[in-house]
Short mmCIF file of C-alpha atoms in Angstrom, two decimals:
data_model
loop_
_atom_site.label_atom_id
_atom_site.label_comp_id
_atom_site.label_asym_id
_atom_site.label_seq_id
_atom_site.Cartn_x
_atom_site.Cartn_y
_atom_site.Cartn_z
CA MET A 1 0.11 0.12 0.37
CA ASN A 2 1.41 3.52 -1.09
CA PRO A 3 0.83 6.84 1.20
CA ALA A 4 -1.67 7.82 -1.83
CA ALA A 5 -3.73 5.30 -0.44
CA LEU A 6 -4.03 4.92 2.57
CA ALA A 7 -4.24 8.41 2.53
CA GLU A 8 -8.05 7.60 1.23
CA LYS A 9 -8.06 4.90 3.51
CA VAL A 10 -7.80 7.27 6.03
CA ARG A 11 -9.74 9.65 5.05
CA ALA A 12 -12.78 7.53 4.03
CA ALA A 13 -12.29 5.43 8.10
CA ALA A 14 -12.95 9.50 8.91
CA VAL A 15 -16.22 10.39 7.06
CA GLU A 16 -17.44 6.85 8.52
CA VAL A 17 -16.17 7.74 12.15
CA LEU A 18 -18.14 11.09 12.19
CA ALA A 19 -20.98 9.96 10.60
CA ASP A 20 -21.68 6.63 12.88
CA ARG A 21 -21.91 9.96 15.69
CA GLY A 22 -24.14 12.58 13.52
CA LEU A 23 -21.01 15.39 12.93
CA ASP A 24 -20.16 17.11 9.76
CA SER A 25 -17.54 14.67 7.81
CA THR A 26 -17.14 18.01 5.68
CA VAL A 27 -14.39 19.60 7.54
CA LEU A 28 -12.19 16.94 7.02
CA PRO A 29 -9.50 18.13 4.16
CA GLU A 30 -9.78 16.35 0.87
CA THR A 31 -6.11 14.66 1.24
CA VAL A 32 -4.88 13.62 4.60
CA ASP A 33 -1.74 14.20 5.10
CA LEU A 34 0.44 10.99 6.89
CA ARG A 35 3.99 11.20 7.77
CA ARG A 36 6.45 8.66 8.96
CA PRO A 37 7.41 8.25 12.63
CA ALA A 38 11.22 9.30 13.45
CA ASN A 39 11.20 5.64 15.93
CA PRO A 40 9.47 2.80 13.76
CA ALA A 41 8.12 1.66 16.44
CA HIS A 42 5.83 3.88 16.32
CA GLY A 43 4.40 2.42 13.37
CA ASP A 44 4.83 2.69 9.46
CA PHE A 45 3.18 6.15 9.49
CA ALA A 46 0.86 8.40 11.27
CA THR A 47 -1.83 11.23 10.70
CA THR A 48 -2.55 14.22 13.32
CA LEU A 49 -5.80 14.24 11.63
CA PRO A 50 -7.35 14.35 15.07
CA LEU A 51 -5.72 16.88 16.45
CA GLN A 52 -6.25 19.14 12.50
CA VAL A 53 -10.42 18.48 12.75
CA GLY A 54 -11.03 17.80 16.03
CA ALA A 55 -11.78 20.99 17.97
CA ARG A 56 -13.70 22.02 14.55
CA ILE A 57 -16.67 20.01 15.66
CA GLY A 58 -16.71 20.24 18.97
CA ILE A 59 -14.97 16.61 20.03
CA PRO A 60 -11.55 16.71 22.09
CA PRO A 61 -8.81 15.24 19.18
CA GLN A 62 -7.94 12.77 22.00
CA ASP A 63 -11.39 11.03 21.70
CA LEU A 64 -11.30 11.74 17.93
CA ALA A 65 -7.74 9.86 17.93
CA ARG A 66 -9.16 6.36 19.84
CA TRP A 67 -12.41 6.13 17.39
CA LEU A 68 -10.54 6.29 14.22
CA ALA A 69 -7.50 4.04 15.61
CA THR A 70 -10.48 1.57 16.51
CA HIS A 71 -12.19 1.95 13.52
CA LEU A 72 -8.82 1.58 12.12
CA ALA A 73 -7.49 -1.00 13.31
CA GLU A 74 -10.70 -3.42 11.90
CA GLY A 75 -10.30 -3.10 9.01
CA ASP A 76 -7.58 -5.22 6.45
CA GLU A 77 -3.99 -4.29 6.18
CA ILE A 78 -3.57 -2.50 9.13
CA ASP A 79 -1.66 -4.23 11.75
CA SER A 80 -2.90 -2.18 14.65
CA ALA A 81 -3.63 1.81 14.99
CA GLU A 82 -2.89 2.99 18.08
CA ALA A 83 -4.16 6.90 19.59
CA ALA A 84 -1.32 8.27 20.61
CA GLY A 85 -0.35 12.33 21.92
CA ALA A 86 -2.72 14.70 21.85
CA GLY A 87 -4.17 13.56 19.21
CA PHE A 88 -2.54 11.87 16.33
CA VAL A 89 -2.54 7.75 15.18
CA ASN A 90 -0.07 5.78 14.58
CA LEU A 91 -0.39 2.90 12.11
CA HIS A 92 1.43 -0.51 11.81
CA LEU A 93 1.13 -1.61 8.51
CA THR A 94 0.15 -6.05 7.65
CA ALA A 95 3.57 -7.07 5.75
CA SER A 96 0.93 -7.87 2.78
CA ALA A 97 -0.10 -4.02 2.98
CA LEU A 98 3.97 -3.30 3.12
CA ALA A 99 4.82 -5.82 0.41
CA GLY A 100 2.30 -4.26 -2.32
CA VAL A 101 5.31 -1.83 -2.61
CA VAL A 102 7.37 -4.81 -4.27
CA ALA A 103 4.51 -5.03 -6.64
CA ASP A 104 4.15 -1.43 -7.63
CA ILE A 105 8.56 -1.72 -8.32
CA GLU A 106 7.90 -4.83 -10.53
CA ALA A 107 4.65 -3.20 -12.34
CA ALA A 108 6.53 -0.01 -13.08
CA GLY A 109 10.70 -0.98 -13.66
CA ARG A 110 12.63 1.33 -14.18
CA ASP A 111 10.32 4.32 -14.38
CA TYR A 112 9.25 3.48 -10.86
CA ALA A 113 9.04 6.83 -8.88
CA ALA A 114 11.24 8.70 -12.22
CA ARG A 115 13.10 11.55 -11.18
CA PRO A 116 14.55 14.19 -12.90
CA HIS A 117 18.36 14.00 -13.32
CA VAL A 118 20.17 14.71 -9.62
CA PRO A 119 23.60 15.72 -10.88
CA GLY A 120 26.70 16.61 -8.20
CA ALA A 121 25.61 13.61 -6.05
CA TRP A 122 28.26 12.38 -3.27
CA GLN A 123 30.39 15.94 -4.04
CA GLU A 124 31.26 15.84 -0.84
CA VAL A 125 33.02 13.27 -0.30
CA ASP A 126 36.77 12.96 -0.93
CA ALA A 127 38.12 12.46 -4.85
CA ASP A 128 40.51 9.49 -3.54
CA LEU A 129 37.92 8.44 -1.35
CA ARG A 130 35.12 7.60 -4.07
CA LYS A 131 37.74 5.55 -6.04
CA ARG A 132 37.71 3.03 -2.91
CA ARG A 133 36.23 0.04 -2.70
CA ILE A 134 36.11 0.12 0.99
CA TRP A 135 32.89 1.02 3.52
CA ASP A 136 33.71 4.31 4.22
CA ASN A 137 32.70 5.47 0.47
CA PRO A 138 29.40 5.49 0.31
CA VAL A 139 29.04 5.48 -3.37
CA PHE A 140 30.86 2.48 -3.40
CA THR A 141 28.19 0.90 -0.77
CA VAL A 142 25.67 1.51 -2.59
CA GLN A 143 26.81 0.44 -5.98
CA TYR A 144 28.43 -3.05 -4.64
CA ALA A 145 24.86 -3.54 -3.15
CA HIS A 146 23.39 -3.29 -6.15
CA ALA A 147 26.44 -5.67 -7.93
CA ARG A 148 25.97 -7.92 -5.26
CA ILE A 149 22.11 -8.29 -5.82
CA CYS A 150 22.83 -8.72 -9.49
CA ARG A 151 25.32 -11.89 -9.19
CA VAL A 152 22.68 -13.21 -6.25
CA VAL A 153 20.10 -13.81 -9.65
CA GLU A 154 22.97 -14.53 -11.87
CA ASN A 155 23.04 -17.85 -9.49
CA SER A 156 19.99 -18.22 -8.83
CA VAL A 157 19.85 -19.18 -12.74
CA LYS A 158 21.04 -22.69 -11.69
CA PHE A 159 18.63 -23.57 -8.85
CA GLY A 160 15.77 -22.47 -12.26
CA MET A 161 14.23 -20.18 -9.41
CA ASP A 162 11.60 -18.27 -10.52
CA PRO A 163 10.06 -15.55 -7.62
CA ALA A 164 7.17 -14.12 -9.42
CA GLY A 165 4.61 -14.03 -7.45
CA ALA A 166 6.05 -15.01 -4.43
CA ASP A 167 4.58 -14.81 -1.02
CA LEU A 168 6.68 -11.81 0.38
CA GLY A 169 4.43 -12.82 3.70
CA LEU A 170 6.86 -15.54 4.35
CA MET A 171 9.65 -13.57 5.43
CA THR A 172 9.84 -12.73 9.06
CA HIS A 173 13.18 -11.60 10.14
CA GLU A 174 13.51 -8.45 11.51
CA ARG A 175 15.97 -7.54 8.72
CA GLU A 176 13.66 -8.68 6.24
CA ASP A 177 11.48 -6.07 7.69
CA THR A 178 13.82 -3.52 7.90
CA VAL A 179 14.22 -3.58 3.73
CA ILE A 180 10.65 -4.30 2.99
CA ARG A 181 10.36 -0.51 5.00
CA VAL A 182 13.23 1.61 3.43
CA LEU A 183 12.10 0.41 0.18
CA GLY A 184 8.99 1.25 0.29
CA GLU A 185 10.16 5.11 1.33
CA PHE A 186 12.06 6.03 -2.16
CA ASP A 187 9.11 7.40 -4.21
CA GLU A 188 8.59 9.72 -1.50
CA VAL A 189 12.04 10.67 -0.93
CA ALA A 190 12.87 14.48 -1.94
CA ALA A 191 14.95 14.57 -5.50
CA ASP A 192 18.02 16.40 -3.65
CA ARG A 193 17.87 13.27 -0.83
CA VAL A 194 18.05 10.51 -3.11
CA ALA A 195 21.70 10.08 -2.81
CA ARG A 196 21.27 9.86 1.27
CA TYR A 197 18.22 6.96 0.78
CA LEU A 198 20.01 5.14 -1.29
CA GLU A 199 22.54 5.33 1.85
CA ARG A 200 19.76 3.24 3.78
CA LEU A 201 18.83 1.24 1.15
CA ALA A 202 22.40 -0.33 0.53
CA ASP A 203 23.34 -0.48 4.54
CA ALA A 204 19.61 -1.87 4.58
CA LEU A 205 19.73 -4.77 1.84
CA HIS A 206 23.82 -5.70 3.16
CA ARG A 207 23.19 -6.04 6.70
CA TRP A 208 19.90 -7.76 5.50
CA TYR A 209 22.63 -9.82 2.84
CA ASP A 210 24.67 -11.00 5.89
CA THR A 211 22.32 -11.97 7.85
CA PRO A 212 22.72 -16.48 8.13
CA GLU A 213 18.90 -17.14 9.14
CA CYS A 214 18.46 -15.17 5.69
CA ARG A 215 20.48 -17.02 2.81
CA ILE A 216 18.64 -15.88 -0.36
CA LEU A 217 19.72 -18.65 -2.15
CA PRO A 218 19.75 -22.32 -1.22
CA LYS A 219 23.14 -23.73 0.47
CA GLY A 220 24.77 -26.64 -0.77
CA ASP A 221 22.23 -29.55 -1.21
CA GLU A 222 19.32 -27.58 0.07
CA GLU A 223 16.42 -27.44 -1.94
CA VAL A 224 14.83 -24.56 -3.05
CA ALA A 225 11.67 -23.86 -0.13
CA ALA A 226 9.23 -21.33 -0.36
CA VAL A 227 11.40 -19.14 1.23
CA HIS A 228 13.86 -18.26 -1.13
CA LEU A 229 11.34 -17.40 -3.38
CA ALA A 230 10.29 -14.26 -1.57
CA ARG A 231 13.69 -12.86 -1.21
CA LEU A 232 14.67 -13.84 -4.58
CA ARG A 233 11.89 -10.95 -5.64
CA LEU A 234 12.34 -8.96 -2.94
CA SER A 235 16.37 -8.55 -3.83
CA CYS A 236 14.85 -7.95 -7.46
CA ALA A 237 12.75 -4.91 -6.26
CA VAL A 238 15.69 -3.32 -4.43
CA ARG A 239 17.61 -4.43 -7.36
CA GLN A 240 15.20 -1.95 -9.28
CA VAL A 241 15.05 0.84 -7.02
CA LEU A 242 19.19 0.95 -6.62
CA ALA A 243 19.52 1.11 -10.26
CA ASN A 244 17.03 3.75 -10.89
CA GLY A 245 18.30 6.05 -7.75
CA LEU A 246 21.72 5.42 -9.36
CA GLU A 247 20.32 6.72 -12.82
CA THR A 248 18.72 9.84 -11.46
CA LEU A 249 21.69 10.62 -9.56
CA GLY A 250 24.00 9.89 -13.70
CA VAL A 251 26.05 7.61 -11.33
CA SER A 252 26.49 3.59 -13.30
CA ALA A 253 24.89 0.85 -11.24
CA PRO A 254 27.57 -2.01 -11.75
CA GLU A 255 26.68 -5.66 -12.14
CA ARG A 256 30.17 -6.84 -11.26
CA MET A 257 32.70 -5.21 -8.43
#
């Protein structure tokens, strides 16, 4: 589920909450603003909608937040919703809702979250450092993440693996969850923040890749399992976003390093 679809869902829920109580829903804005909490523990998204409209209909924002959270938690694609603070609602999406971004990336391919070219990325990085293949070089870190996945996809062929339609809900490790969550932020990133975003995505990818419990390909005589296909599908989506981001920055996306 992308932010626009979630915003529509929140607004529709708010309309129902107000209508059920005989309250005026015309006070609701046409578009509901969502933000990502600084602390992921507080949810995938948060909205201040109750705080914005509560006073206008004579309802304490905290009460409206509780009503809205209860209503949203009963629907699909939202794992939990919690009222917080002076009138916030924190939203935790289900794994399937989060994974919907992978399908969006697959459908759009190179056009996913396309942006005008942004030259001059990583100019603050020392010229000599940019040439070195070390983790302190952010250019290398991002390019190596892309090359790493390309190698995985290449090696998957000998196992006859086809990740199309794989069930992403089979991935339950926290590092897989982190990759999916970071992946879902790409279409919201401002053009001048793409380089920093790619660094975060590459870091999440490397940490996931290096986790023994999260092997993407079977090891030794191990048979291909459904979770391997799920991980390969996620890997392909990450590769596409890395390639798209690097293209935006005018930086190459090597398949081997």
